Coordinates of C-alpha atoms in Angstrom, one line a residue:
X1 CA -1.4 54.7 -4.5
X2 CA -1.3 51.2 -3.5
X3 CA -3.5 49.6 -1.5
X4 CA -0.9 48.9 2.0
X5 CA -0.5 52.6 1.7
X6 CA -4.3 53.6 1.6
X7 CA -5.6 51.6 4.2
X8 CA -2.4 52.4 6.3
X9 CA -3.3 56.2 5.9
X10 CA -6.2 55.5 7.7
X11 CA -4.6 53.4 10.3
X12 CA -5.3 55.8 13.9
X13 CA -2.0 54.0 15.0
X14 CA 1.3 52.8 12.4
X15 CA 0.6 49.2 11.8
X16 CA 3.6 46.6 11.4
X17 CA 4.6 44.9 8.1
X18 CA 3.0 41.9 8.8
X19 CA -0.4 43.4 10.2
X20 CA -0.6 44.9 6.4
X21 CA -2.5 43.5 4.0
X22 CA -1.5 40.4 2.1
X23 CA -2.0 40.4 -1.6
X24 CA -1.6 37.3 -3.2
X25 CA -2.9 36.1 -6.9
X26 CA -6.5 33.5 -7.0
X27 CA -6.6 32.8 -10.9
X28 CA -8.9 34.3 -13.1
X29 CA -10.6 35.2 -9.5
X30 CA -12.2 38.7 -8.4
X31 CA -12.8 38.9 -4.2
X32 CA -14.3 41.7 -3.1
X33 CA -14.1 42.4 0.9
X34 CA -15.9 45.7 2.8
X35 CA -14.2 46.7 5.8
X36 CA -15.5 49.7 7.9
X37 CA -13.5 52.3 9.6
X38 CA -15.1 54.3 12.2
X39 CA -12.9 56.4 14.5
X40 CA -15.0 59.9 15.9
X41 CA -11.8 61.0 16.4
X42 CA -10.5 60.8 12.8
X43 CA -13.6 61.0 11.1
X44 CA -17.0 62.7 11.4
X45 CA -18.5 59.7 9.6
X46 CA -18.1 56.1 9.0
X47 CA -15.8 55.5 6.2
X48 CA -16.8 52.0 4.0
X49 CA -14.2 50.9 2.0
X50 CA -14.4 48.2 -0.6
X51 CA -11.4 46.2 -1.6
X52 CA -10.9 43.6 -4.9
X53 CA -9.0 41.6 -5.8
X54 CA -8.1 40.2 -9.3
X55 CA -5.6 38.4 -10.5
X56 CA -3.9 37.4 -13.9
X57 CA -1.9 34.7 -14.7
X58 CA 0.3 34.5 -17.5
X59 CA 2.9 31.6 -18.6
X60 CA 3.8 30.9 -14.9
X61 CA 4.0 34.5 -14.5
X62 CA 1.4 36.6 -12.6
X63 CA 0.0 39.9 -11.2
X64 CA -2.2 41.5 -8.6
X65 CA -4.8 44.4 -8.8
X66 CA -6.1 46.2 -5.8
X67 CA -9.0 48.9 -6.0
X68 CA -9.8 50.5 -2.6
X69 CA -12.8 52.4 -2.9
X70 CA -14.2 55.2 -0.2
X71 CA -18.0 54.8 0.0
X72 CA -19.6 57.6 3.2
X73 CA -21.6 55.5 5.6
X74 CA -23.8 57.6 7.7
X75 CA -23.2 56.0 11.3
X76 CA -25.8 57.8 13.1
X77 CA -28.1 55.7 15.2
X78 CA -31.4 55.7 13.0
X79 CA -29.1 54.4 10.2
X80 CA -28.7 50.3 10.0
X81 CA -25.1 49.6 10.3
X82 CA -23.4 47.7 7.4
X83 CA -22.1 44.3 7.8
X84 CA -18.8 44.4 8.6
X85 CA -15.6 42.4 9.6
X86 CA -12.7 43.3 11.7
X87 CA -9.6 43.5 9.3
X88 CA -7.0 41.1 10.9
X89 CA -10.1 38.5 10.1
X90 CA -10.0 39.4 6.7
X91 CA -6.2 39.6 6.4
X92 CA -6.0 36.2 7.7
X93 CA -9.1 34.8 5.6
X94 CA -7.6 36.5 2.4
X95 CA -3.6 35.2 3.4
X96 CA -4.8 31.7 4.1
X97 CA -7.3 31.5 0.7
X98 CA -4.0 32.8 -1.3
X99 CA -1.8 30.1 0.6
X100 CA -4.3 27.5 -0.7
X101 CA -4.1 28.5 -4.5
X102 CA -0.9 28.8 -4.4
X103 CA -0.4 25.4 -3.6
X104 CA -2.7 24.3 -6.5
X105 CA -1.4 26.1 -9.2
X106 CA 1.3 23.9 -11.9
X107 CA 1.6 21.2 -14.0
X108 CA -1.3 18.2 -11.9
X109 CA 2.2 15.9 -11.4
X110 CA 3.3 18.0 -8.6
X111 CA -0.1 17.9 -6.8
X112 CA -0.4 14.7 -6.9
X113 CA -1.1 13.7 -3.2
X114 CA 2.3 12.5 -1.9
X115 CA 0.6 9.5 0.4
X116 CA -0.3 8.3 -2.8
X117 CA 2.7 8.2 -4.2
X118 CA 4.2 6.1 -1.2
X119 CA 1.3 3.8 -2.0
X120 CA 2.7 3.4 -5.5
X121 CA 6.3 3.0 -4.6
X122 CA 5.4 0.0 -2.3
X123 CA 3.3 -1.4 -4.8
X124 CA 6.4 -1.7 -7.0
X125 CA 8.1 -3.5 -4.4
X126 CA 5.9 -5.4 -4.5
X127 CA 5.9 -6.3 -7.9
X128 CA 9.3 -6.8 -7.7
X129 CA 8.6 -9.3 -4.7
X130 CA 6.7 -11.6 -6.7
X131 CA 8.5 -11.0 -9.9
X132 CA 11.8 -12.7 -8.0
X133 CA 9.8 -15.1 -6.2
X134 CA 7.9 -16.8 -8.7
X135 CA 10.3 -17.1 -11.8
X136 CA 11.7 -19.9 -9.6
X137 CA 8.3 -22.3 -10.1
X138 CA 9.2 -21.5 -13.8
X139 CA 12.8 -21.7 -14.2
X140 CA 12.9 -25.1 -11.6
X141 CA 11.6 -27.1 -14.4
X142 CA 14.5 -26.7 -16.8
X143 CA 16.5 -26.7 -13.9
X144 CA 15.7 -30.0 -12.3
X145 CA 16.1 -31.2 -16.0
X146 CA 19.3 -30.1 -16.1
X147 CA 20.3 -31.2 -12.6
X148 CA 18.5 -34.6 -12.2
X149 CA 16.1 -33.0 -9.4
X150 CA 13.7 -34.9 -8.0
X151 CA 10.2 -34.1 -6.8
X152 CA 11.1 -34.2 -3.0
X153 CA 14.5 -31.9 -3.8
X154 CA 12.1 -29.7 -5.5
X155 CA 9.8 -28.9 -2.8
X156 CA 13.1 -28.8 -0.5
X157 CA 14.5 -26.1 -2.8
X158 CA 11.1 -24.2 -3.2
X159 CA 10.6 -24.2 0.8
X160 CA 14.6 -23.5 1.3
X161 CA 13.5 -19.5 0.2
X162 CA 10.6 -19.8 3.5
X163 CA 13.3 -20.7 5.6
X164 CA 14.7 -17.2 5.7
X165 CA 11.1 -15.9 4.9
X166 CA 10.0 -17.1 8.6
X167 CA 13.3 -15.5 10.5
X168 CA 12.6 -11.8 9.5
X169 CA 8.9 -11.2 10.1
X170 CA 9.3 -10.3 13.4
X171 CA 12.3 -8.8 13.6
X172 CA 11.7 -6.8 10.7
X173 CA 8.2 -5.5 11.9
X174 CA 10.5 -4.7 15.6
X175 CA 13.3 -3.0 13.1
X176 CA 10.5 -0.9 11.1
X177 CA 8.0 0.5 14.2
X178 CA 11.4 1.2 15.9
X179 CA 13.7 2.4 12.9
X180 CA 10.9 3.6 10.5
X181 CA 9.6 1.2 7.3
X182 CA 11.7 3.5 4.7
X183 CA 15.0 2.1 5.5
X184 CA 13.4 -1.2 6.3
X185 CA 11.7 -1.7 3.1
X186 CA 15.0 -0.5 1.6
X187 CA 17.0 -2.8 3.0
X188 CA 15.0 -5.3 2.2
X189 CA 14.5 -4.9 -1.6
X190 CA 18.2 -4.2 -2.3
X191 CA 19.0 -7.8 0.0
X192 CA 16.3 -9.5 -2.3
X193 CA 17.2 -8.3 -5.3
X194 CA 21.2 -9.5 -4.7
X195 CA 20.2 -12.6 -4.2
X196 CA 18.1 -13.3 -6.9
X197 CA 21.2 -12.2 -9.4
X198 CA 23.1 -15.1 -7.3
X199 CA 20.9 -17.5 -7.7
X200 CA 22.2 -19.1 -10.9
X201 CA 25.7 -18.7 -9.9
X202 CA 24.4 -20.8 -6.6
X203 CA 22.7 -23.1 -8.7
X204 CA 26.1 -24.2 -10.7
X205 CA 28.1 -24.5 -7.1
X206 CA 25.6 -27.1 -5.6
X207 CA 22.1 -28.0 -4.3
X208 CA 23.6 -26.2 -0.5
X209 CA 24.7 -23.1 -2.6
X210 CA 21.4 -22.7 -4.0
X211 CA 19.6 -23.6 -0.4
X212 CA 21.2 -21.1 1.1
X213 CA 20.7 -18.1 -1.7
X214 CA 17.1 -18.9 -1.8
X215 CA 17.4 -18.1 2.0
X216 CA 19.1 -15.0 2.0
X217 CA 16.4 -13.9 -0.6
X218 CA 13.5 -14.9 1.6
X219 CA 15.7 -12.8 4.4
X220 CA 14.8 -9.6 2.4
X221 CA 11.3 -10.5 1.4
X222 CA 10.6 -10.8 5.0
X223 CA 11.1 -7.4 6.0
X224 CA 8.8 -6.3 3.2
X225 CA 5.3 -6.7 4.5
X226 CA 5.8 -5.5 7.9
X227 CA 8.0 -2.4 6.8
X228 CA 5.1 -1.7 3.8
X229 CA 2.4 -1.8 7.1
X230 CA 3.9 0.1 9.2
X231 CA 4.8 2.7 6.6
X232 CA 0.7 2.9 5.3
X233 CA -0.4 3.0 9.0
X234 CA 1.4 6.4 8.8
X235 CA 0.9 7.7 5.6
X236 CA -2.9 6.7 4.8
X237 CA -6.1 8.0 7.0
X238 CA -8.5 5.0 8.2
X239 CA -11.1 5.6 5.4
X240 CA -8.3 5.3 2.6
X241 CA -6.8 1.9 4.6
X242 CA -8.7 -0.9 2.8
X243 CA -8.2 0.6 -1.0
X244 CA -4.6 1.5 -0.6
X245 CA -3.5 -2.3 0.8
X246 CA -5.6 -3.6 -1.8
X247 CA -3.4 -1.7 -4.3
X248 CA 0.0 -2.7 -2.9
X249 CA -1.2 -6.4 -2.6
X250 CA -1.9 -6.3 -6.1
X251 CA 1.1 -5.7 -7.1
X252 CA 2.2 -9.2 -5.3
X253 CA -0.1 -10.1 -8.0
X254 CA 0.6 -8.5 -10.7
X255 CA 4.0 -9.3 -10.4
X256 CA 3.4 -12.6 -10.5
X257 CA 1.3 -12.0 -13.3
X258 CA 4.7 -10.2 -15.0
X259 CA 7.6 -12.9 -13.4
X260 CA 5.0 -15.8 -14.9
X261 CA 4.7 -14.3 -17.9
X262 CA 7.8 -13.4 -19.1
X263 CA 9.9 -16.1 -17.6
X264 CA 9.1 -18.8 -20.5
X265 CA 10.0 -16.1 -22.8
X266 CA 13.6 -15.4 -20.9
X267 CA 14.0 -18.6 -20.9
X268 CA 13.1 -20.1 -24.6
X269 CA 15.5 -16.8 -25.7
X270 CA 18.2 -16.6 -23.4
X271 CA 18.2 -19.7 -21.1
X272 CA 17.0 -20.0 -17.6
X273 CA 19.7 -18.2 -15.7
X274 CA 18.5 -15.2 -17.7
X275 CA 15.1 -14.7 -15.7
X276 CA 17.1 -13.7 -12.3
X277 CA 19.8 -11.4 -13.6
X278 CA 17.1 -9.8 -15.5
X279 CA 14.5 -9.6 -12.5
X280 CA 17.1 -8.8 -9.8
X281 CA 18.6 -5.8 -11.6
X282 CA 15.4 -3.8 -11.4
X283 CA 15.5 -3.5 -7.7
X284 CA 18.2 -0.9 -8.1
X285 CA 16.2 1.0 -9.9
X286 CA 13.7 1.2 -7.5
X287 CA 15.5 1.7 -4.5
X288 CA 17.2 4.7 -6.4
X289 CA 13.5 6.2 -6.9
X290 CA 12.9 5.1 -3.2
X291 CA 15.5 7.2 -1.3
X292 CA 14.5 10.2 -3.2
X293 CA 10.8 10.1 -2.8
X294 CA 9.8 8.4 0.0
X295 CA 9.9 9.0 3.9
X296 CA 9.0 7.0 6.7
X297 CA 6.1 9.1 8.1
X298 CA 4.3 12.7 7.0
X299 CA 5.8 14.5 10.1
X300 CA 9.6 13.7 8.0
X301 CA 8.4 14.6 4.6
X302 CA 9.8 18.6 3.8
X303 CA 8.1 18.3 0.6
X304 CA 4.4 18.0 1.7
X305 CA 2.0 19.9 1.3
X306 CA 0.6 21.6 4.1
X307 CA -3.1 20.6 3.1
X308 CA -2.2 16.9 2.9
X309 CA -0.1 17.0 6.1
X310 CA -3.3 18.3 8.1
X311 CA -5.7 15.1 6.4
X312 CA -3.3 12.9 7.0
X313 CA -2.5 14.0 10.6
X314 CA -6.1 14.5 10.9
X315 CA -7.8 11.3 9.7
X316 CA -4.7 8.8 10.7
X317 CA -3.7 7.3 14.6
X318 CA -1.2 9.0 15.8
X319 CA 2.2 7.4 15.5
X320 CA 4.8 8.0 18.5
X321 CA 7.7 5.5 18.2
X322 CA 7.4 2.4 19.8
X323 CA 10.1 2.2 22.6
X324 CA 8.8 -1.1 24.7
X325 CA 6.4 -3.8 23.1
X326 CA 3.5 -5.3 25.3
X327 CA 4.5 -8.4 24.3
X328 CA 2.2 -10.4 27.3
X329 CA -1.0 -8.3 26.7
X330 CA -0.3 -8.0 22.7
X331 CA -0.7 -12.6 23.0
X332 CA -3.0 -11.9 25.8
X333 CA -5.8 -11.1 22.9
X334 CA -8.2 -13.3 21.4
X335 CA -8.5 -11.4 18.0
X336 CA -4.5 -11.4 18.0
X337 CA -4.5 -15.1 17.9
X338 CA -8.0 -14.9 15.5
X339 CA -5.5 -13.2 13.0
X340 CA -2.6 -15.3 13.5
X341 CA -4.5 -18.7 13.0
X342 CA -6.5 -17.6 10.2
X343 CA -3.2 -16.6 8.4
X344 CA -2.0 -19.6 8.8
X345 CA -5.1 -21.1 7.1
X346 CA -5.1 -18.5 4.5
X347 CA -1.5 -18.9 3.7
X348 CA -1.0 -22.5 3.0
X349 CA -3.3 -22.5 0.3
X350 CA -1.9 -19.3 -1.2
X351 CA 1.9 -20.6 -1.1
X352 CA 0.7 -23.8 -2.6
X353 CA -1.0 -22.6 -5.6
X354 CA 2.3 -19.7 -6.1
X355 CA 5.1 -22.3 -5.9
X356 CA 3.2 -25.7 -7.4
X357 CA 0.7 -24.0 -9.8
X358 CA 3.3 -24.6 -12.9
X359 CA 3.8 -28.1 -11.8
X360 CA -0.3 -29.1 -11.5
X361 CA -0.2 -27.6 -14.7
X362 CA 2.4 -29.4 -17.0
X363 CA 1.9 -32.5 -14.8
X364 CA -2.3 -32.9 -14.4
X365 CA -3.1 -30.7 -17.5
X366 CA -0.4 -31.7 -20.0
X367 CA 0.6 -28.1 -20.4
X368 CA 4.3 -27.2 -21.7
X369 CA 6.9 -24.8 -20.6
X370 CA 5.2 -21.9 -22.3
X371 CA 1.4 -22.5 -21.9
X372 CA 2.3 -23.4 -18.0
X373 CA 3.4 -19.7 -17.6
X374 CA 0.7 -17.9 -19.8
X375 CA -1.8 -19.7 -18.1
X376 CA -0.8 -18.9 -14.7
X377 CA -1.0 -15.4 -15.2
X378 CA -4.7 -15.4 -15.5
X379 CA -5.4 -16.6 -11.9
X380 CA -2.7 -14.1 -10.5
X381 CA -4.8 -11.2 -13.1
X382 CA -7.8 -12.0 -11.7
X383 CA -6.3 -11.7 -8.0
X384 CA -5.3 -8.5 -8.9
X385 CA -8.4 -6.8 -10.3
X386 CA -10.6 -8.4 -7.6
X387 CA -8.3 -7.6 -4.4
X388 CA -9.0 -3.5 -5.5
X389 CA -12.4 -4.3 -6.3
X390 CA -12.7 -5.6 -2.9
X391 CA -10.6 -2.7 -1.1
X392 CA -13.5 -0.1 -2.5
X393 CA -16.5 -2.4 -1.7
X394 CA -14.6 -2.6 2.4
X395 CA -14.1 0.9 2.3
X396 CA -17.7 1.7 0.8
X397 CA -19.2 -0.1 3.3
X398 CA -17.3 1.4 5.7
X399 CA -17.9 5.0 5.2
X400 CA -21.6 4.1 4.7
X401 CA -21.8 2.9 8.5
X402 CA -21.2 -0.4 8.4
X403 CA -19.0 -1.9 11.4
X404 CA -15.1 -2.4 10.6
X405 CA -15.4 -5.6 12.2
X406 CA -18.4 -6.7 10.1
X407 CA -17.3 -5.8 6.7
X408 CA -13.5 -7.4 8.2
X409 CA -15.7 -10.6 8.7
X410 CA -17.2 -10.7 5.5
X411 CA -14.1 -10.2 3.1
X412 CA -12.2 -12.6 5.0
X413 CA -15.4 -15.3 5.0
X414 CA -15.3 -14.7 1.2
X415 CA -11.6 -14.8 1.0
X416 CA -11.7 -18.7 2.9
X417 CA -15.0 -20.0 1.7
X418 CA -14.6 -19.3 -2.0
X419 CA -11.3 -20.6 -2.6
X420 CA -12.6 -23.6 -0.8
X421 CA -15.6 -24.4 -2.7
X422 CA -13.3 -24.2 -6.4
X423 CA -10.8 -26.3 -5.2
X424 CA -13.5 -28.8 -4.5
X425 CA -14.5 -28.9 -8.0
X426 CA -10.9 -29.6 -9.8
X427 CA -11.5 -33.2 -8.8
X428 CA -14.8 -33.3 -11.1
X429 CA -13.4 -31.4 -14.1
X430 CA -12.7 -33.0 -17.2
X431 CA -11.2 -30.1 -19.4
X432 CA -7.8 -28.1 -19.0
X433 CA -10.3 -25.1 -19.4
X434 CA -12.5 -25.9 -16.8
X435 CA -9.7 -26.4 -14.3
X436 CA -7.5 -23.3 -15.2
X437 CA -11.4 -21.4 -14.6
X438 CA -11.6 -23.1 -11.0
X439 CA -7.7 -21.8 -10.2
X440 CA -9.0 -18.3 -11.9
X441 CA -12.5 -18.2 -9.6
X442 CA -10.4 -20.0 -6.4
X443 CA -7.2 -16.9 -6.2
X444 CA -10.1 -14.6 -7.7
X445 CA -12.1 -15.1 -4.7
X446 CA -8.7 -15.4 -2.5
X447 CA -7.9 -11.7 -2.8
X448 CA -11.2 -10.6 -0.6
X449 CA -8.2 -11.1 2.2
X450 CA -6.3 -8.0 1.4
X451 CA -9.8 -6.4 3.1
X452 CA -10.3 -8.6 5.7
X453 CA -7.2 -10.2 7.7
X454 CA -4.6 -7.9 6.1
X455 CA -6.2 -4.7 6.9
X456 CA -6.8 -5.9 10.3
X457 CA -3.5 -5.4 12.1
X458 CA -3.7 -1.5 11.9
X459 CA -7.6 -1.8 13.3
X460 CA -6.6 -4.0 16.0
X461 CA -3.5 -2.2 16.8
X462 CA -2.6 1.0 14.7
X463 CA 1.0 1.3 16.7
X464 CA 2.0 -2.3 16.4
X465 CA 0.7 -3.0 13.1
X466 CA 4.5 -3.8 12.2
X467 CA 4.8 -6.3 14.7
X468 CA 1.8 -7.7 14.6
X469 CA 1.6 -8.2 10.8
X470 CA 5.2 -9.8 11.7
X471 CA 3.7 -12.4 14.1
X472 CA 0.9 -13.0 12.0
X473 CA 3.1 -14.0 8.8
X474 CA 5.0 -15.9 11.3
X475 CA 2.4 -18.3 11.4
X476 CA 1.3 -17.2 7.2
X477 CA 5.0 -18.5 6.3
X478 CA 5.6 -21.2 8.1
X479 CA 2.4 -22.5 6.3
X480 CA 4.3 -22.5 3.5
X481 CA 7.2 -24.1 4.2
X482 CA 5.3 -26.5 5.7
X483 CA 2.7 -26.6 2.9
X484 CA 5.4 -26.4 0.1
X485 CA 7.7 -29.2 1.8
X486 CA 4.4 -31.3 2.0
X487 CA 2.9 -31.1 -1.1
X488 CA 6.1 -32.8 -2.7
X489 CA 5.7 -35.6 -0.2
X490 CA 1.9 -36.2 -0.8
X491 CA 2.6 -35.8 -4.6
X492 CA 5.4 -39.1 -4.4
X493 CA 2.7 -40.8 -2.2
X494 CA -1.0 -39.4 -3.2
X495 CA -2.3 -37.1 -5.9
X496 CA -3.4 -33.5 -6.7
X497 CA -6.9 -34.2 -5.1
X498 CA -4.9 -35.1 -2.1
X499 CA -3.3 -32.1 -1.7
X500 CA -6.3 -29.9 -2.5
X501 CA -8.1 -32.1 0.5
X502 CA -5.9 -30.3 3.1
X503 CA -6.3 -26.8 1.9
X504 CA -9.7 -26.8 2.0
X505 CA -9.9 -27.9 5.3
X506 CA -7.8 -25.2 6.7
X507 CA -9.7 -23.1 5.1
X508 CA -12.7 -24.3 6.8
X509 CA -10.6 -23.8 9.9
X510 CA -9.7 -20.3 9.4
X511 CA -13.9 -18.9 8.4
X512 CA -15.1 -20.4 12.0
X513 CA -11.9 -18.9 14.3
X514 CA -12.1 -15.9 12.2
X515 CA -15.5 -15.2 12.5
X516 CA -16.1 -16.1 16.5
X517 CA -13.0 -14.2 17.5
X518 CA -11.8 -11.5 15.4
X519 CA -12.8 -7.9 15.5
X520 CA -12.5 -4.4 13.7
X521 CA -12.3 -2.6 16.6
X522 CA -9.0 -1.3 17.9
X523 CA -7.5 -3.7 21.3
X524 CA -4.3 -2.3 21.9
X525 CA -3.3 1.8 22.2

């Protein structure tokens, strides 16, 4: 007899289907649960029945054993009773244990926590980001060969792809917490990726062409960070939050590490025109794997699990849609205006070194095509190792009790101060080794950002971490147009040691507004 139909038999009233007992498979598992009977009515004495479970599993098929075992209790009221549970309680503890294994049994791929794998998929965009951005500071050197470019039409073309960069932070961190950062981020890498497969075709048609392609690609680059915050504020809990960025910002760096690399290559082989229809066709691979995997928030996901669904929804701010933005009190806040400055500081250093690092190098160190790509990977390496080594020192720290806003203040004081003090030394090194070792140690030291301003939008305000990243790179990308646009100037009327002069004074700027006004704690609900 099965075990629904003894315990049923014992049942003083009919119980319905789903009050029955529940047996599922646990593998290679043996529970054993008591539950006691006692109804004067039914029976003279106390009736203790033992129930186990065992299961085995074989090739994806499986099978479940029940033994219900009868042991006489005497109930009387010299006897100690037996420890005993109600049997709903156990119905319910053995359903919901079942509902667990059950989720953890298959091949490891398809427990692979799903907020994890959003993490990944925005880390390839942004690889593919900096893969299309930075084969430009390669490819412009045969280019202004071939066109008769000088340096001041070389820093216009380099800042022409900011131009469209500055109009779509905003509005693509209003499109994403309104619309949801899946179709943002979608948008955004297809538009990209289009116009970095023009961009030789523009090239040929004329210096305005080629102005306004490197535009429209900035257009869809724009939209990325905001949609990739918003999308993170969602999907990872607040202890997971520095690590996670960290990742995805590494693949800005990694992908410049891949785009530097391979560019001289492309272009030795196959000409320059080769590097963008190359690098622009892989963002329809991606956003193929995108609209198939990924989804804006956890709540829209039909595939999660429900284990993952409660941590997330657990351990994460909520996320209603944002239907009016506080525009007044959002400027109204000394730590919003902490984080926008300090980008601004941060940024025109970091868009100086991405667009003009080939340049310093086959101009200053007498480096040619080739060597000025290889070595510019190691910088953009080391940016990417140290920005996840500095995502689990921030998230250590926090989870050991330290403040958000003190380990925010620290990163980011690391992030300014060191790239300061190795940009001070190129002026005093003799040796191309020596100087590509400051670059390494300056972006190294650079990366300590990802866990100190960029994680700081969703502290400050979880619900408007897409906007306010937006207004923040505002200020980040007009740095470097005005940085990029500038450094061509003082380069036709200076030097090198002129242009390193102003970026470490920024950065100077940005450690003392960024440590007397910013904060870890959240401002705006």
């Amino acid at each position: 007899m099965s075990a629904k139909a003894v315990l049923s038999s014992f049942s003083p009233t009919p119980k319905s289907p789903s009050s029955l007992i529940s047996v599922s498979r646990r593998n290679l598992s043996c529970h054993v649960r008591y539950i006691t009977i006692s109804s004067p009515s039914l029976f003279p004495r106390c009736c203790l029945f033992r129930l186990s479970r065992r299961s085995s599993v074989k090739r994806g098929a499986w099978k479940s054993f029940a033994d219900v075992k009868s042991e006489p209790y005497d109930v009387s009221e010299s006897a100690p009773a037996p420890e005993s549970v109600k049997f709903q309680d156990v119905v319910n503890d053995v359903v919901l244990e079942d509902k667990e294994d059950l989720d953890n049994v298959g091949p490891w791929w398809e427990h692979f926590p799903k907020r994890w794998v959003i993490v990944i998929l925005c880390f390839s965009a942004f690889l593919l980001c900096n893969m299309d951005r930075v084969n430009m500071s390669i490819a412009i050197l045969p280019m202004s060969a071939e066109y008769n470019w000088n340096p001041s039409t070389v820093g216009l073309i380099q800042s022409s792809f900011f131009w469209g960069y500055l109009l779509t932070q905003i509005a693509g961190g209003i499109w994403a917490d309104t619309v949801g950062g899946k179709q943002v981020l979608g948008f955004g890498v297809i538009w990209w990726s289009i116009a970095t497969v023009l961009t030789p075709v523009a090239a040929k048609l004329g210096l305005p062409f080629l102005l306004v392609v490197r535009a429209f690609m900035g257009i869809g680059e724009g939209v990325a960070m905001p949609a990739m915050n918003n999308i993170l504020s969602k999907w990872v809990p607040v202890a997971e939050r520095s690590r996670s960025l960290a990742l995805v910002y590494s693949g800005m760096y990694l992908g410049s590490v891949t785009g530097l690399a391979f560019s001289p290559f492309l272009i030795h082989q196959f000409g320059w025109p080769s590097v963008f229809y190359s690098f622009g066709s892989l963002g329809t691979v991606w956003f193929a794997i995108w609209l198939n995997k990924a989804q804006s928030s956890p709540l829209e996901d039909p595939e999660l699990r429900p284990q993952e669904k409660r941590l997330i929804t657990a351990n994460s701010v909520s996320k209603e849609p944002v239907k009016t933005i506080p525009w007044r009190l959002i400027l109204s806040k000394a730590p919003v205006w902490a984080l926008i400055i300090s980008h601004f500081c941060h940024n025109w250093g970091t868009f100086i070194l991405l667009t003009w690092m080939p340049t310093y190098y086959n101009q200053v160190l007498k480096f040619n095509l080739m060597e000025s790509g290889l070595f510019c990977v190691l910088p953009w390496f080391t940016m990417a190792v140290s920005a996840n080594v500095g995502g689990w020192i921030a998230d250590s720290l926090v989870s050991k009790g330290v403040s958000v806003t003190r380990v925010r203040k620290i990163m980011q004081t690391v992030g300014f101060l060191g790239p300061a003090f190795f940009l001070t030394q190129l002026s005093h090194v003799n040796s191309p080794a020596m100087a590509v070792l400051c670059m390494t140690c300056s972006q190294g030291t650079d990366a300590f950002s990802q866990s100190g301003l960029y994680s700081n939008h969703q502290d400050i305000a979880p619900r408007y971490s897409g906007i306010l990243l937006g207004l923040s790179n505002t200020a980040g990308v007009l740095a470097g147009v005005l940085g990029t646009a500038a450094t061509g100037y003082i380069l036709q009327h200076g030097s090198w040691d002129d242009v390193f002069k102003v970026s470490v004074g920024l950065y100077l700027v940005g450690t003392v507004v960024w440590n007397l006004f910013s904060t870890g704690e959240k401002i705006l609900d």
